């Protein structure tokens, strides 16, 4: 029991959380993604073949550009058969993770939503990406991972 407890305590887990909210008034989706920034450092370093220090970047503008490209490359949302153009808005750090924000505009109310999310799955085989899509405060959820990077929600 002691050995198992020790393994659980020190074995890393890999998960991200994505909340997507449909804003009926603005006809848009608002996306907030919570990602452990040390895992994102690994992904950015491998993707852009450079050393990345999230907390003390040599160039904050270059880091922001890498984050934007990475997130837009690994996130796609299709609503009612039409791919949504996502715009990266920025991020804020919260302890050992960070919240990243994006949005998509000029949308009709979702009936079917296809979500592609391949965040960190190339770097971490155990990575799981939990997606919550909200319409009128009622969420539907998906868990995406290495062998299943997309899923469909029906409202």
PDB file of C-alpha atoms in Angstrom:
ATOM      1  CA  UNK A   1       0.000   0.000   0.000  1.00  0.00           C
ATOM      2  CA  UNK A   2       2.817   2.390   0.904  1.00  0.00           C
ATOM      3  CA  UNK A   3       4.590   1.750  -2.423  1.00  0.00           C
ATOM      4  CA  UNK A   4       1.392   2.278  -4.424  1.00  0.00           C
ATOM      5  CA  UNK A   5       0.669   5.504  -2.514  1.00  0.00           C
ATOM      6  CA  UNK A   6       4.176   6.769  -3.254  1.00  0.00           C
ATOM      7  CA  UNK A   7       3.801   6.012  -6.969  1.00  0.00           C
ATOM      8  CA  UNK A   8       0.457   7.803  -7.157  1.00  0.00           C
ATOM      9  CA  UNK A   9       1.834  10.800  -5.296  1.00  0.00           C
ATOM     10  CA  UNK A  10       4.816  11.237  -7.639  1.00  0.00           C
ATOM     11  CA  UNK A  11       3.340   9.996 -10.915  1.00  0.00           C
ATOM     12  CA  UNK A  12       2.471  13.010 -13.074  1.00  0.00           C
ATOM     13  CA  UNK A  13      -0.936  13.371 -14.659  1.00  0.00           C
ATOM     14  CA  UNK A  14      -1.552  15.247 -17.879  1.00  0.00           C
ATOM     15  CA  UNK A  15      -4.837  17.061 -18.354  1.00  0.00           C
ATOM     16  CA  UNK A  16      -6.159  20.289 -19.791  1.00  0.00           C
ATOM     17  CA  UNK A  17      -9.573  21.866 -19.328  1.00  0.00           C
ATOM     18  CA  UNK A  18     -11.386  23.749 -22.084  1.00  0.00           C
ATOM     19  CA  UNK A  19     -14.598  25.654 -21.412  1.00  0.00           C
ATOM     20  CA  UNK A  20     -16.423  26.865 -24.529  1.00  0.00           C
ATOM     21  CA  UNK A  21     -19.461  29.073 -24.040  1.00  0.00           C
ATOM     22  CA  UNK A  22     -21.898  30.035 -26.758  1.00  0.00           C
ATOM     23  CA  UNK A  23     -22.858  33.698 -26.346  1.00  0.00           C
ATOM     24  CA  UNK A  24     -26.275  33.970 -28.004  1.00  0.00           C
ATOM     25  CA  UNK A  25     -26.372  37.774 -27.720  1.00  0.00           C
ATOM     26  CA  UNK A  26     -22.994  38.235 -29.441  1.00  0.00           C
ATOM     27  CA  UNK A  27     -23.372  35.163 -31.713  1.00  0.00           C
ATOM     28  CA  UNK A  28     -19.919  34.021 -30.659  1.00  0.00           C
ATOM     29  CA  UNK A  29     -18.073  31.347 -28.733  1.00  0.00           C
ATOM     30  CA  UNK A  30     -15.794  32.252 -25.850  1.00  0.00           C
ATOM     31  CA  UNK A  31     -13.032  29.759 -25.114  1.00  0.00           C
ATOM     32  CA  UNK A  32     -10.990  29.462 -21.910  1.00  0.00           C
ATOM     33  CA  UNK A  33      -8.343  26.739 -21.719  1.00  0.00           C
ATOM     34  CA  UNK A  34      -6.488  25.800 -18.558  1.00  0.00           C
ATOM     35  CA  UNK A  35      -3.132  24.156 -19.270  1.00  0.00           C
ATOM     36  CA  UNK A  36      -0.210  23.371 -16.972  1.00  0.00           C
ATOM     37  CA  UNK A  37       2.402  25.830 -18.196  1.00  0.00           C
ATOM     38  CA  UNK A  38       5.360  23.475 -17.596  1.00  0.00           C
ATOM     39  CA  UNK A  39       3.756  20.932 -19.963  1.00  0.00           C
ATOM     40  CA  UNK A  40       3.140  23.701 -22.487  1.00  0.00           C
ATOM     41  CA  UNK A  41       6.838  24.666 -22.245  1.00  0.00           C
ATOM     42  CA  UNK A  42       7.748  21.141 -23.387  1.00  0.00           C
ATOM     43  CA  UNK A  43       5.297  21.274 -26.309  1.00  0.00           C
ATOM     44  CA  UNK A  44       6.405  24.746 -27.421  1.00  0.00           C
ATOM     45  CA  UNK A  45      10.090  23.812 -27.187  1.00  0.00           C
ATOM     46  CA  UNK A  46       9.557  20.704 -29.357  1.00  0.00           C
ATOM     47  CA  UNK A  47       7.224  22.435 -31.822  1.00  0.00           C
ATOM     48  CA  UNK A  48       9.409  25.494 -32.360  1.00  0.00           C
ATOM     49  CA  UNK A  49      12.795  23.840 -31.689  1.00  0.00           C
ATOM     50  CA  UNK A  50      13.824  26.367 -29.057  1.00  0.00           C
ATOM     51  CA  UNK A  51      14.241  26.652 -25.311  1.00  0.00           C
ATOM     52  CA  UNK A  52      11.106  28.003 -23.624  1.00  0.00           C
ATOM     53  CA  UNK A  53      10.898  29.578 -20.171  1.00  0.00           C
ATOM     54  CA  UNK A  54       7.258  30.398 -19.598  1.00  0.00           C
ATOM     55  CA  UNK A  55       7.768  32.324 -16.355  1.00  0.00           C
ATOM     56  CA  UNK A  56      10.859  34.289 -17.480  1.00  0.00           C
ATOM     57  CA  UNK A  57      10.835  34.462 -21.279  1.00  0.00           C
ATOM     58  CA  UNK A  58      13.758  36.056 -23.115  1.00  0.00           C
ATOM     59  CA  UNK A  59      11.189  37.678 -25.392  1.00  0.00           C
ATOM     60  CA  UNK A  60       7.599  37.918 -24.098  1.00  0.00           C
ATOM     61  CA  UNK A  61       6.388  38.818 -27.606  1.00  0.00           C
ATOM     62  CA  UNK A  62       8.027  35.726 -29.116  1.00  0.00           C
ATOM     63  CA  UNK A  63       6.526  33.532 -26.384  1.00  0.00           C
ATOM     64  CA  UNK A  64       3.078  35.038 -27.042  1.00  0.00           C
ATOM     65  CA  UNK A  65       3.477  34.372 -30.769  1.00  0.00           C
ATOM     66  CA  UNK A  66       4.469  30.727 -30.156  1.00  0.00           C
ATOM     67  CA  UNK A  67       1.503  30.231 -27.799  1.00  0.00           C
ATOM     68  CA  UNK A  68      -0.895  31.733 -30.343  1.00  0.00           C
ATOM     69  CA  UNK A  69       0.387  29.549 -33.196  1.00  0.00           C
ATOM     70  CA  UNK A  70       0.384  26.400 -31.050  1.00  0.00           C
ATOM     71  CA  UNK A  71      -3.147  26.900 -29.699  1.00  0.00           C
ATOM     72  CA  UNK A  72      -4.630  27.755 -33.087  1.00  0.00           C
ATOM     73  CA  UNK A  73      -2.866  24.715 -34.615  1.00  0.00           C
ATOM     74  CA  UNK A  74      -4.243  22.325 -31.979  1.00  0.00           C
ATOM     75  CA  UNK A  75      -7.809  23.644 -31.570  1.00  0.00           C
ATOM     76  CA  UNK A  76     -10.618  23.623 -34.118  1.00  0.00           C
ATOM     77  CA  UNK A  77     -14.340  24.100 -33.667  1.00  0.00           C
ATOM     78  CA  UNK A  78     -16.938  23.371 -36.351  1.00  0.00           C
ATOM     79  CA  UNK A  79     -20.520  24.464 -35.693  1.00  0.00           C
ATOM     80  CA  UNK A  80     -23.361  23.131 -37.831  1.00  0.00           C
ATOM     81  CA  UNK A  81     -20.838  22.038 -40.476  1.00  0.00           C
ATOM     82  CA  UNK A  82     -19.042  25.409 -40.661  1.00  0.00           C
ATOM     83  CA  UNK A  83     -15.506  25.748 -39.310  1.00  0.00           C
ATOM     84  CA  UNK A  84     -15.196  28.635 -36.855  1.00  0.00           C
ATOM     85  CA  UNK A  85     -12.298  31.050 -37.325  1.00  0.00           C
ATOM     86  CA  UNK A  86     -10.705  31.280 -33.890  1.00  0.00           C
ATOM     87  CA  UNK A  87      -8.894  34.343 -32.626  1.00  0.00           C
ATOM     88  CA  UNK A  88      -6.304  34.131 -29.843  1.00  0.00           C
ATOM     89  CA  UNK A  89      -6.865  36.805 -27.181  1.00  0.00           C
ATOM     90  CA  UNK A  90      -4.173  36.207 -24.545  1.00  0.00           C
ATOM     91  CA  UNK A  91      -3.481  34.415 -21.274  1.00  0.00           C
ATOM     92  CA  UNK A  92      -3.086  34.790 -17.531  1.00  0.00           C
ATOM     93  CA  UNK A  93      -1.074  32.683 -15.107  1.00  0.00           C
ATOM     94  CA  UNK A  94      -2.726  30.951 -12.149  1.00  0.00           C
ATOM     95  CA  UNK A  95      -0.244  29.069  -9.923  1.00  0.00           C
ATOM     96  CA  UNK A  96       1.102  26.034 -11.820  1.00  0.00           C
ATOM     97  CA  UNK A  97      -1.272  26.486 -14.772  1.00  0.00           C
ATOM     98  CA  UNK A  98      -2.386  29.266 -17.084  1.00  0.00           C
ATOM     99  CA  UNK A  99      -5.699  30.235 -18.652  1.00  0.00           C
ATOM    100  CA  UNK A 100      -5.620  30.899 -22.396  1.00  0.00           C
ATOM    101  CA  UNK A 101      -8.424  32.753 -24.144  1.00  0.00           C
ATOM    102  CA  UNK A 102      -9.801  32.584 -27.686  1.00  0.00           C
ATOM    103  CA  UNK A 103     -13.051  33.465 -29.414  1.00  0.00           C
ATOM    104  CA  UNK A 104     -14.956  32.847 -32.625  1.00  0.00           C
ATOM    105  CA  UNK A 105     -17.532  35.258 -34.064  1.00  0.00           C
ATOM    106  CA  UNK A 106     -20.591  35.468 -36.329  1.00  0.00           C
ATOM    107  CA  UNK A 107     -22.108  32.121 -35.467  1.00  0.00           C
ATOM    108  CA  UNK A 108     -25.535  30.589 -35.566  1.00  0.00           C
ATOM    109  CA  UNK A 109     -26.848  28.731 -32.529  1.00  0.00           C
ATOM    110  CA  UNK A 110     -25.138  25.314 -32.366  1.00  0.00           C
ATOM    111  CA  UNK A 111     -27.069  22.150 -33.166  1.00  0.00           C
ATOM    112  CA  UNK A 112     -23.979  20.031 -33.828  1.00  0.00           C
ATOM    113  CA  UNK A 113     -20.482  20.928 -32.691  1.00  0.00           C
ATOM    114  CA  UNK A 114     -17.339  19.112 -33.746  1.00  0.00           C
ATOM    115  CA  UNK A 115     -14.326  19.832 -31.580  1.00  0.00           C
ATOM    116  CA  UNK A 116     -10.723  18.978 -32.423  1.00  0.00           C
ATOM    117  CA  UNK A 117      -8.227  19.331 -29.585  1.00  0.00           C
ATOM    118  CA  UNK A 118      -4.771  17.781 -29.836  1.00  0.00           C
ATOM    119  CA  UNK A 119      -3.089  19.836 -27.113  1.00  0.00           C
ATOM    120  CA  UNK A 120       0.002  18.108 -25.715  1.00  0.00           C
ATOM    121  CA  UNK A 121      -0.924  14.635 -27.032  1.00  0.00           C
ATOM    122  CA  UNK A 122       2.227  14.398 -29.141  1.00  0.00           C
ATOM    123  CA  UNK A 123       4.427  15.132 -26.117  1.00  0.00           C
ATOM    124  CA  UNK A 124       2.538  13.169 -23.438  1.00  0.00           C
ATOM    125  CA  UNK A 125       0.930   9.830 -24.297  1.00  0.00           C
ATOM    126  CA  UNK A 126      -1.325  10.031 -21.207  1.00  0.00           C
ATOM    127  CA  UNK A 127      -2.614  13.542 -22.011  1.00  0.00           C
ATOM    128  CA  UNK A 128      -6.375  14.013 -21.657  1.00  0.00           C
ATOM    129  CA  UNK A 129      -8.205  17.141 -22.789  1.00  0.00           C
ATOM    130  CA  UNK A 130     -11.542  17.709 -21.090  1.00  0.00           C
ATOM    131  CA  UNK A 131     -13.945  19.879 -23.117  1.00  0.00           C
ATOM    132  CA  UNK A 132     -17.110  21.483 -21.722  1.00  0.00           C
ATOM    133  CA  UNK A 133     -19.376  23.236 -24.244  1.00  0.00           C
ATOM    134  CA  UNK A 134     -22.067  25.441 -22.709  1.00  0.00           C
ATOM    135  CA  UNK A 135     -25.310  26.637 -24.265  1.00  0.00           C
ATOM    136  CA  UNK A 136     -27.680  28.429 -21.881  1.00  0.00           C
ATOM    137  CA  UNK A 137     -25.591  27.266 -18.889  1.00  0.00           C
ATOM    138  CA  UNK A 138     -26.154  23.611 -19.829  1.00  0.00           C
ATOM    139  CA  UNK A 139     -22.833  21.882 -20.575  1.00  0.00           C
ATOM    140  CA  UNK A 140     -22.098  18.878 -22.732  1.00  0.00           C
ATOM    141  CA  UNK A 141     -18.669  17.320 -22.346  1.00  0.00           C
ATOM    142  CA  UNK A 142     -16.010  15.362 -24.208  1.00  0.00           C
ATOM    143  CA  UNK A 143     -12.714  13.827 -23.187  1.00  0.00           C
ATOM    144  CA  UNK A 144     -10.185  13.845 -26.004  1.00  0.00           C
ATOM    145  CA  UNK A 145      -6.792  12.128 -25.998  1.00  0.00           C
ATOM    146  CA  UNK A 146      -4.019  10.761 -28.224  1.00  0.00           C
ATOM    147  CA  UNK A 147      -6.134   8.222 -30.131  1.00  0.00           C
ATOM    148  CA  UNK A 148      -9.273  10.383 -30.126  1.00  0.00           C
ATOM    149  CA  UNK A 149      -8.502  14.051 -30.823  1.00  0.00           C
ATOM    150  CA  UNK A 150     -11.990  15.031 -31.993  1.00  0.00           C
ATOM    151  CA  UNK A 151     -15.588  14.470 -31.013  1.00  0.00           C
ATOM    152  CA  UNK A 152     -19.109  15.625 -31.826  1.00  0.00           C
ATOM    153  CA  UNK A 153     -21.704  17.133 -29.491  1.00  0.00           C
ATOM    154  CA  UNK A 154     -25.395  17.432 -30.422  1.00  0.00           C
ATOM    155  CA  UNK A 155     -27.740  19.939 -28.837  1.00  0.00           C
TER     156      UNK A 155
END
